[in-house]
């Protein structure tokens, strides 16, 4: 009986070790996470399962019991709120700073985007939903800063996440879109993209936060701690820089 008990304990331990680390990732970081995923596995042997979506949608899923171990948000608001409500084990930390750009695949000169958006040359403007996606919130702030928001409301196409906005841009559904600079380093059609950075003074700094979730305590906490630490390492920071992010 004792041997059976020890055997079952061993099997349970092995099963726990075999569980991949489940990381919920904001849509804007779904490409850089692939590079991080591969590098982390190379260094630690740990498998990572990635679930991508808008920060707001992922936050709702976490609150509803989704079995995620780590959350990489596109802002600090969502992870801070989760931590305050008891869904995190440690205070969240900033892992990268985002950069907002105006982007297009059409034959438009986006350098003077503030005046361009109000002309007949632009029929649709893609923006991530400001309620769900921090890059959408930043876009709204920039548009309001330049007093363009109300002038182009009728042209706006809201995406659930930044990845949906990128689809609108790449397929030409929208003439122009507001997205992450990371797209320029990720897109196979980057050469076709015309883009310009939005002045960072026009929107709040996009501090992207990470949080170890309470669910990790059910078996993946050690792995989550290692990944949390890895994301602050020089190797990870270099990968972020290569993919269009700034480091805090």
PDB file of C-alpha atoms in Angstrom, residues 13-144:
ATOM      1  CA  UNK A  13       4.749  14.999  -9.491  1.00  0.00           C
ATOM      2  CA  UNK A  14       5.738  13.985 -13.031  1.00  0.00           C
ATOM      3  CA  UNK A  15       2.354  15.046 -14.374  1.00  0.00           C
ATOM      4  CA  UNK A  16       2.765  18.447 -12.727  1.00  0.00           C
ATOM      5  CA  UNK A  17       6.259  18.842 -14.170  1.00  0.00           C
ATOM      6  CA  UNK A  18       4.954  17.949 -17.634  1.00  0.00           C
ATOM      7  CA  UNK A  19       2.363  20.715 -17.601  1.00  0.00           C
ATOM      8  CA  UNK A  20       3.317  23.569 -19.930  1.00  0.00           C
ATOM      9  CA  UNK A  21       3.440  27.059 -18.499  1.00  0.00           C
ATOM     10  CA  UNK A  22       0.279  28.794 -19.740  1.00  0.00           C
ATOM     11  CA  UNK A  23       0.970  32.418 -20.625  1.00  0.00           C
ATOM     12  CA  UNK A  24      -1.824  34.814 -21.579  1.00  0.00           C
ATOM     13  CA  UNK A  25      -0.332  37.431 -23.908  1.00  0.00           C
ATOM     14  CA  UNK A  26      -1.675  40.735 -25.200  1.00  0.00           C
ATOM     15  CA  UNK A  27      -2.189  40.575 -28.958  1.00  0.00           C
ATOM     16  CA  UNK A  28       0.495  43.179 -29.654  1.00  0.00           C
ATOM     17  CA  UNK A  29       3.168  40.866 -28.188  1.00  0.00           C
ATOM     18  CA  UNK A  30       2.065  37.620 -29.815  1.00  0.00           C
ATOM     19  CA  UNK A  31       5.023  37.627 -32.225  1.00  0.00           C
ATOM     20  CA  UNK A  32       7.823  38.604 -29.845  1.00  0.00           C
ATOM     21  CA  UNK A  33       6.528  35.972 -27.435  1.00  0.00           C
ATOM     22  CA  UNK A  34       7.480  33.307 -30.012  1.00  0.00           C
ATOM     23  CA  UNK A  35      11.111  34.391 -29.845  1.00  0.00           C
ATOM     24  CA  UNK A  36      10.962  34.553 -26.054  1.00  0.00           C
ATOM     25  CA  UNK A  37       9.241  31.182 -25.934  1.00  0.00           C
ATOM     26  CA  UNK A  38      12.006  29.517 -27.972  1.00  0.00           C
ATOM     27  CA  UNK A  39      14.828  31.182 -26.034  1.00  0.00           C
ATOM     28  CA  UNK A  40      13.304  30.350 -22.663  1.00  0.00           C
ATOM     29  CA  UNK A  41      12.864  26.698 -23.649  1.00  0.00           C
ATOM     30  CA  UNK A  42      16.465  26.568 -24.856  1.00  0.00           C
ATOM     31  CA  UNK A  43      17.697  27.934 -21.531  1.00  0.00           C
ATOM     32  CA  UNK A  44      15.386  26.077 -19.127  1.00  0.00           C
ATOM     33  CA  UNK A  45      13.732  23.219 -21.048  1.00  0.00           C
ATOM     34  CA  UNK A  46      10.333  24.627 -20.047  1.00  0.00           C
ATOM     35  CA  UNK A  47       7.478  24.501 -22.543  1.00  0.00           C
ATOM     36  CA  UNK A  48       5.206  27.530 -22.826  1.00  0.00           C
ATOM     37  CA  UNK A  49       1.664  27.473 -24.125  1.00  0.00           C
ATOM     38  CA  UNK A  50       0.618  30.894 -25.431  1.00  0.00           C
ATOM     39  CA  UNK A  51      -2.929  32.267 -25.386  1.00  0.00           C
ATOM     40  CA  UNK A  52      -3.183  35.595 -27.243  1.00  0.00           C
ATOM     41  CA  UNK A  53      -5.967  38.163 -27.151  1.00  0.00           C
ATOM     42  CA  UNK A  54      -6.818  41.709 -26.169  1.00  0.00           C
ATOM     43  CA  UNK A  55      -5.683  42.630 -22.657  1.00  0.00           C
ATOM     44  CA  UNK A  56      -9.269  43.377 -21.638  1.00  0.00           C
ATOM     45  CA  UNK A  57     -10.642  40.094 -22.938  1.00  0.00           C
ATOM     46  CA  UNK A  58      -7.862  38.074 -21.295  1.00  0.00           C
ATOM     47  CA  UNK A  59      -8.507  39.891 -18.012  1.00  0.00           C
ATOM     48  CA  UNK A  60     -12.173  38.898 -18.176  1.00  0.00           C
ATOM     49  CA  UNK A  61     -11.182  35.282 -18.852  1.00  0.00           C
ATOM     50  CA  UNK A  62      -8.801  35.299 -15.878  1.00  0.00           C
ATOM     51  CA  UNK A  63     -11.536  36.639 -13.600  1.00  0.00           C
ATOM     52  CA  UNK A  64     -13.815  33.882 -14.857  1.00  0.00           C
ATOM     53  CA  UNK A  65     -11.329  31.162 -13.901  1.00  0.00           C
ATOM     54  CA  UNK A  66      -9.232  30.643 -17.040  1.00  0.00           C
ATOM     55  CA  UNK A  67      -6.252  28.414 -16.073  1.00  0.00           C
ATOM     56  CA  UNK A  68      -3.451  30.818 -16.997  1.00  0.00           C
ATOM     57  CA  UNK A  69      -0.201  31.043 -15.036  1.00  0.00           C
ATOM     58  CA  UNK A  70       1.287  34.321 -16.271  1.00  0.00           C
ATOM     59  CA  UNK A  71      -0.322  37.375 -17.840  1.00  0.00           C
ATOM     60  CA  UNK A  72       1.549  39.742 -20.183  1.00  0.00           C
ATOM     61  CA  UNK A  73      -0.678  42.771 -20.644  1.00  0.00           C
ATOM     62  CA  UNK A  74      -0.301  45.722 -23.010  1.00  0.00           C
ATOM     63  CA  UNK A  75      -0.661  48.083 -20.046  1.00  0.00           C
ATOM     64  CA  UNK A  76      -0.359  48.174 -16.255  1.00  0.00           C
ATOM     65  CA  UNK A  77      -4.015  48.913 -15.505  1.00  0.00           C
ATOM     66  CA  UNK A  78      -5.312  45.408 -16.134  1.00  0.00           C
ATOM     67  CA  UNK A  79      -2.588  43.547 -14.166  1.00  0.00           C
ATOM     68  CA  UNK A  80      -2.825  46.074 -11.314  1.00  0.00           C
ATOM     69  CA  UNK A  81      -6.586  45.559 -11.125  1.00  0.00           C
ATOM     70  CA  UNK A  82      -6.184  41.764 -11.161  1.00  0.00           C
ATOM     71  CA  UNK A  83      -3.590  41.906  -8.401  1.00  0.00           C
ATOM     72  CA  UNK A  84      -5.785  44.119  -6.223  1.00  0.00           C
ATOM     73  CA  UNK A  85      -8.662  41.666  -6.668  1.00  0.00           C
ATOM     74  CA  UNK A  86      -6.537  38.710  -5.568  1.00  0.00           C
ATOM     75  CA  UNK A  87      -5.796  37.121  -8.947  1.00  0.00           C
ATOM     76  CA  UNK A  88      -2.027  37.632  -8.731  1.00  0.00           C
ATOM     77  CA  UNK A  89       0.682  36.345  -6.411  1.00  0.00           C
ATOM     78  CA  UNK A  90       3.114  39.289  -6.590  1.00  0.00           C
ATOM     79  CA  UNK A  91       2.774  42.948  -7.615  1.00  0.00           C
ATOM     80  CA  UNK A  92       2.965  43.322 -11.428  1.00  0.00           C
ATOM     81  CA  UNK A  93       6.087  44.662 -13.121  1.00  0.00           C
ATOM     82  CA  UNK A  94       6.707  46.544 -16.343  1.00  0.00           C
ATOM     83  CA  UNK A  95       8.400  44.311 -18.921  1.00  0.00           C
ATOM     84  CA  UNK A  96       8.430  46.647 -21.959  1.00  0.00           C
ATOM     85  CA  UNK A  97       7.326  50.034 -23.249  1.00  0.00           C
ATOM     86  CA  UNK A  98       5.163  50.157 -26.353  1.00  0.00           C
ATOM     87  CA  UNK A  99       5.364  52.535 -29.314  1.00  0.00           C
ATOM     88  CA  UNK A 100       2.282  53.696 -31.249  1.00  0.00           C
ATOM     89  CA  UNK A 101       2.444  54.226 -35.023  1.00  0.00           C
ATOM     90  CA  UNK A 102       0.153  55.241 -37.874  1.00  0.00           C
ATOM     91  CA  UNK A 103       0.373  52.652 -40.631  1.00  0.00           C
ATOM     92  CA  UNK A 104      -0.994  51.983 -44.114  1.00  0.00           C
ATOM     93  CA  UNK A 105      -0.564  49.652 -47.088  1.00  0.00           C
ATOM     94  CA  UNK A 106      -2.256  52.048 -49.508  1.00  0.00           C
ATOM     95  CA  UNK A 107      -0.581  54.679 -51.648  1.00  0.00           C
ATOM     96  CA  UNK A 108      -0.869  57.426 -49.039  1.00  0.00           C
ATOM     97  CA  UNK A 109       1.649  59.735 -47.452  1.00  0.00           C
ATOM     98  CA  UNK A 110       1.141  59.098 -43.729  1.00  0.00           C
ATOM     99  CA  UNK A 111       3.745  61.583 -42.537  1.00  0.00           C
ATOM    100  CA  UNK A 112       1.048  64.266 -42.243  1.00  0.00           C
ATOM    101  CA  UNK A 113      -1.515  61.846 -40.862  1.00  0.00           C
ATOM    102  CA  UNK A 114      -3.356  64.420 -38.739  1.00  0.00           C
ATOM    103  CA  UNK A 115      -4.612  66.275 -41.798  1.00  0.00           C
ATOM    104  CA  UNK A 116      -4.750  63.165 -44.001  1.00  0.00           C
ATOM    105  CA  UNK A 117      -7.339  61.406 -41.816  1.00  0.00           C
ATOM    106  CA  UNK A 118      -9.902  64.153 -42.348  1.00  0.00           C
ATOM    107  CA  UNK A 119      -9.646  64.065 -46.157  1.00  0.00           C
ATOM    108  CA  UNK A 120     -11.595  61.992 -48.687  1.00  0.00           C
ATOM    109  CA  UNK A 121      -8.433  59.978 -49.376  1.00  0.00           C
ATOM    110  CA  UNK A 122      -9.118  58.004 -46.201  1.00  0.00           C
ATOM    111  CA  UNK A 123     -12.396  56.101 -45.983  1.00  0.00           C
ATOM    112  CA  UNK A 124     -11.712  53.938 -42.924  1.00  0.00           C
ATOM    113  CA  UNK A 125      -9.408  54.256 -39.935  1.00  0.00           C
ATOM    114  CA  UNK A 126      -8.636  51.121 -37.910  1.00  0.00           C
ATOM    115  CA  UNK A 127      -8.308  51.553 -34.141  1.00  0.00           C
ATOM    116  CA  UNK A 128      -8.289  48.873 -31.448  1.00  0.00           C
ATOM    117  CA  UNK A 129     -11.216  49.136 -29.058  1.00  0.00           C
ATOM    118  CA  UNK A 130      -9.989  51.604 -26.373  1.00  0.00           C
ATOM    119  CA  UNK A 131     -11.961  49.731 -23.696  1.00  0.00           C
ATOM    120  CA  UNK A 132     -10.286  46.387 -24.424  1.00  0.00           C
ATOM    121  CA  UNK A 133      -6.890  47.255 -25.884  1.00  0.00           C
ATOM    122  CA  UNK A 134      -4.325  49.677 -24.418  1.00  0.00           C
ATOM    123  CA  UNK A 135      -2.999  50.567 -27.881  1.00  0.00           C
ATOM    124  CA  UNK A 136      -6.548  51.583 -28.780  1.00  0.00           C
ATOM    125  CA  UNK A 137      -6.658  53.736 -25.673  1.00  0.00           C
ATOM    126  CA  UNK A 138      -3.365  55.349 -26.685  1.00  0.00           C
ATOM    127  CA  UNK A 139      -4.709  55.965 -30.196  1.00  0.00           C
ATOM    128  CA  UNK A 140      -7.804  57.659 -28.773  1.00  0.00           C
ATOM    129  CA  UNK A 141      -5.641  59.840 -26.535  1.00  0.00           C
ATOM    130  CA  UNK A 142      -3.484  60.893 -29.504  1.00  0.00           C
ATOM    131  CA  UNK A 143      -6.492  61.622 -31.712  1.00  0.00           C
ATOM    132  CA  UNK A 144      -8.116  63.693 -28.974  1.00  0.00           C
TER     133      UNK A 144
END
